[in-house]
């Protein structure tokens, strides 16, 4: 029995964990008090990671679909067949015929992504469809326009803020910020701090709030416009800050003051006086703001992201202590070499749906249309990795149809998922507990690093994700022949000798930079037994000189030995360590901005018409549309203690818990004469499914809530035969069907907070900015 330090892979916090390992199985888990970032914190999900690592649907060997079943094949056969199919398809139909779906499930395991990205790029394709592009690309697009880079985002300065406004964000359950329950509990107990929650339901976070604004779902754009107009009309804006840091205030004034805030707030079902008071407090205190899926996936979400930035800017709360600050990473701030528009102009747009690429991602909810289109260059081959599109993304039926139409579907996975089950090849990846993985996390004022050693021996023939893509690239002839000297230097164990050989090789081979991860994988990766670790070694050695001061602030020695010192720290600190820091007393947050003038730009011509189009009257009409057919609203996006997107696949985990129910307010239950626990048929514009009814105050009258991630459809899915794991099919993991009560007559409109809104309207810019028009995986 040994205790090993590692981390949780189930959300981006990557809390440090100590796992007790017996017979190569995790038997006990506790939060790691030595982890400087999480300090012993872990939520129910992290404490249950044995259910993520060990369950009946884990994969052990490469599989090939033959008819409706899977056969075990060798790695050589898998690589050979996939590579030859890939090259045939790309040769016959061009690089646009290849796409990947990746990213969402790699919240603790990002190392494989550069390898997959490189494979894709070397085959000429740009299509990376990612979960990010159904939640955050609207926000990123706005950040690109206002801050100059789609990679620059703000976070509330939690330690210093005195008023935190949380909109459409439920961190008490989603833990979508570091040590969330601990930090929020402390915050709410502090008499000098105020928590304002804007959420249609009495969420677990709303219960802690000093002020809970129970907004009518889908009206947040009206809410932000109202707040902006109140601040400007009351003259509460921070003129000095605006003079110094903001461009384009005139454009805001052109729509900001002349607005009927009272009518708007009436539509939001909020009290004008309370919202005015919140605005006053926000402008007077050291305030900060954070929104999440409740608005990122609601009506007008991209516009809301813009209005948030405007609100924070006029209140003078961006880039100030206690406000919204830019996390500190490794790269220096300052003007970007290319604007987001210039970058976008070089990227493809999707062919059938004409979506741009934002922050490197394409929206996964349009992929089925791209596959099923009759365009000659349509997508025909898909590699899925760290994602489960067949359950995670909108319109499962469309996805199923699209996957059946593919010439080649390859899924690289831990488990036999719904997406794997419809693929031609399924390749077993090592989990983050069986491979080296992790990385760097910009925070403020410090940057955190946790690159973890495997806690377990890999079982079966599982490989590191990076190794799988290296083998494919090699077979496809994408990796140049490397000199013996490079292999020898790698084998010598002398990292400086290897570094010198590598630099010499790169210096004399101008095309080498296009394949560096693969070169490292084949040389150093082979020598040290991990391609991920080899890639990390390289990353330690290419830190920009501007990072020297930050590394020194964290206790490292700047200079030529810095890369190796940090690489050594990875081994010496299995609990993670601070890799860099800035000194808050003399730190200028605005140095992060990537605009050429170092100011925040608020004039976004692309949004002007959209802003004017939304007024209380028109919004009221839109929100009432289809009310006869669909009198209720629904969010199918609750992220709570009993789910972790689709990644927790062991039914044991939630044994005896009501993990997957439709939550309805008891008042609605009474009005519809429905009882807690009965099965109901939920019908939306997208389809129908049967689910257990749960009468709960966590819902809001007229508003049904369904957790994300679970498989609640009653349709059978082909799962094929799973030779290595159990023969259990996915449909059997659900609770047994019971008699249904049909509430389809009542109808539901699918909607916000975890998927879309756009049953109601289809704002053009939302589409243009990469937020997809369809959602809800049913
Ligand atoms: N336990 C658990 N934690 C998770 C995950 C998980 O699956 N399970 N997933 C992780 C991931 S990938 C993500 S992106 C995050 C998501 O983290 P959150 O965004 O915090 O999670 P949600 O449950 O979607 O919470 C959104 C809140 O918005 C509210 N809301 C719904 N509609 C509206 C609206 O129209 N307006 C407003 N203002 N609010 C609205 C909902 O009532 C809900 O309380 O969670 C992460 N953490
Ligand atoms: N209805 C509804 N749908 C939603 C949401 C919602 O609120 N409502 N939320 C959306 C959000 S915010 C998100 S982020 C997405 C998430 O959806 P996805 O992007 O599909 O991500 P996950 O479900 O977390 O994980 C997908 C797969 O990654 C695999 N995986 C985990 N670690 C590794 C690894 O190291 N290597 C490999 N190869 N695979 C690995 C897991 O086994 C899992 O099957 O879902 C979205 N879908
Ligand atoms: S908050 Fe929970 S899910 Fe997120 S990393 Fe920590 S333990 Fe894992
Ligand atoms: Mo997410």
Tab-separated table of N, CA and C and ligand atoms in Angstrom, residues 7-17 38 41-49 107 173-180 433 643-644, ligand 3:
chain	number	residue	atom	x	y	z
A	7	UNK	N	-3.531	14.629	-8.718
A	7	UNK	CA	-4.539	15.695	-8.731
A	7	UNK	C	-5.840	15.147	-9.296
A	8	UNK	N	-6.877	15.908	-9.126
A	8	UNK	CA	-8.164	15.538	-9.703
A	8	UNK	C	-8.207	16.045	-11.142
A	9	UNK	N	-8.765	15.234	-12.043
A	9	UNK	CA	-8.798	15.607	-13.469
A	9	UNK	C	-10.198	16.045	-13.889
A	10	UNK	N	-11.100	16.233	-12.922
A	10	UNK	CA	-12.494	16.398	-13.323
A	10	UNK	C	-12.925	17.833	-13.527
A	11	UNK	N	-12.116	18.782	-13.130
A	11	UNK	CA	-12.372	20.153	-13.574
A	11	UNK	C	-11.067	20.915	-13.579
A	12	UNK	N	-11.095	22.098	-14.095
A	12	UNK	CA	-9.866	22.861	-14.306
A	12	UNK	C	-9.161	23.283	-13.027
A	13	UNK	N	-9.764	23.061	-11.865
A	13	UNK	CA	-9.076	23.423	-10.627
A	13	UNK	C	-7.933	22.472	-10.321
A	14	UNK	N	-8.105	21.229	-10.795
A	14	UNK	CA	-7.077	20.206	-10.571
A	14	UNK	C	-6.576	20.181	-9.132
A	15	UNK	N	-7.499	20.075	-8.205
A	15	UNK	CA	-7.135	20.028	-6.786
A	15	UNK	C	-6.127	18.903	-6.525
A	16	UNK	N	-5.172	19.183	-5.684
A	16	UNK	CA	-4.189	18.170	-5.324
A	16	UNK	C	-4.846	17.057	-4.520
A	17	UNK	N	-4.480	15.811	-4.821
A	17	UNK	CA	-5.027	14.664	-4.100
A	17	UNK	C	-3.895	13.774	-3.614
A	38	UNK	N	-4.500	24.174	-3.965
A	38	UNK	CA	-5.796	23.727	-3.438
A	38	UNK	C	-5.768	23.538	-1.917
A	41	UNK	N	-8.133	21.131	-0.319
A	41	UNK	CA	-9.530	21.196	-0.758
A	41	UNK	C	-9.794	20.136	-1.834
A	42	UNK	N	-10.926	19.512	-1.772
A	42	UNK	CA	-11.393	18.644	-2.867
A	42	UNK	C	-12.890	18.476	-2.698
A	43	UNK	N	-13.595	18.362	-3.812
A	43	UNK	CA	-15.051	18.193	-3.717
A	43	UNK	C	-15.408	16.708	-3.838
A	44	UNK	N	-16.675	16.415	-3.826
A	44	UNK	CA	-17.122	15.018	-3.882
A	44	UNK	C	-16.574	14.288	-5.105
A	45	UNK	N	-16.484	15.018	-6.215
A	45	UNK	CA	-16.009	14.372	-7.447
A	45	UNK	C	-14.567	13.912	-7.298
A	46	UNK	N	-13.739	14.821	-6.805
A	46	UNK	CA	-12.324	14.472	-6.654
A	46	UNK	C	-12.139	13.333	-5.659
A	47	UNK	N	-12.925	13.348	-4.594
A	47	UNK	CA	-12.789	12.313	-3.577
A	47	UNK	C	-13.303	10.965	-4.089
A	48	UNK	N	-13.929	11.000	-5.270
A	48	UNK	CA	-14.481	9.758	-5.843
A	48	UNK	C	-13.713	9.323	-7.083
A	49	UNK	N	-12.487	9.802	-7.291
A	49	UNK	CA	-11.868	9.520	-8.587
A	49	UNK	C	-11.590	8.037	-8.820
A	107	UNK	N	-9.552	18.316	-18.826
A	107	UNK	CA	-9.390	19.426	-17.890
A	107	UNK	C	-8.206	19.258	-16.965
A	173	UNK	N	-21.772	24.522	-6.314
A	173	UNK	CA	-21.965	23.185	-6.873
A	173	UNK	C	-20.984	22.874	-7.999
A	174	UNK	N	-20.739	23.852	-8.852
A	174	UNK	CA	-19.859	23.566	-9.999
A	174	UNK	C	-18.386	23.674	-9.607
A	175	UNK	N	-18.095	24.279	-8.469
A	175	UNK	CA	-16.696	24.447	-8.018
A	175	UNK	C	-15.863	25.104	-9.105
A	176	UNK	N	-16.513	25.989	-9.866
A	176	UNK	CA	-15.820	26.553	-11.018
A	176	UNK	C	-14.929	27.730	-10.620
A	177	UNK	N	-14.242	27.616	-9.521
A	177	UNK	CA	-13.180	28.528	-9.121
A	177	UNK	C	-12.440	27.827	-7.987
A	178	UNK	N	-11.197	28.207	-7.743
A	178	UNK	CA	-10.399	27.472	-6.754
A	178	UNK	C	-11.042	27.463	-5.365
A	179	UNK	N	-11.025	26.297	-4.728
A	179	UNK	CA	-11.508	26.117	-3.341
A	179	UNK	C	-12.854	26.813	-3.127
A	180	UNK	N	-13.754	26.636	-4.065
A	180	UNK	CA	-14.934	27.499	-4.115
A	180	UNK	C	-15.769	27.488	-2.836
A	433	UNK	N	-4.006	9.259	-14.339
A	433	UNK	CA	-3.394	8.540	-13.214
A	433	UNK	C	-2.394	7.498	-13.696
A	643	UNK	N	-22.760	14.952	-10.845
A	643	UNK	CA	-22.270	14.721	-12.209
A	643	UNK	C	-20.917	15.390	-12.413
A	644	UNK	N	-20.248	14.965	-13.471
A	644	UNK	CA	-18.970	15.568	-13.863
A	644	UNK	C	-18.946	15.502	-15.384
B	3	LIG	S1	-13.131	21.184	-7.479
B	3	LIG	FE1	-13.713	19.025	-7.399
B	3	LIG	S2	-13.826	18.373	-9.554
B	3	LIG	FE2	-12.693	20.295	-9.499
B	3	LIG	S3	-10.561	19.624	-9.397
B	3	LIG	FE3	-11.255	19.998	-7.285
B	3	LIG	S4	-11.891	17.983	-6.587
B	3	LIG	FE4	-11.806	17.885	-8.807
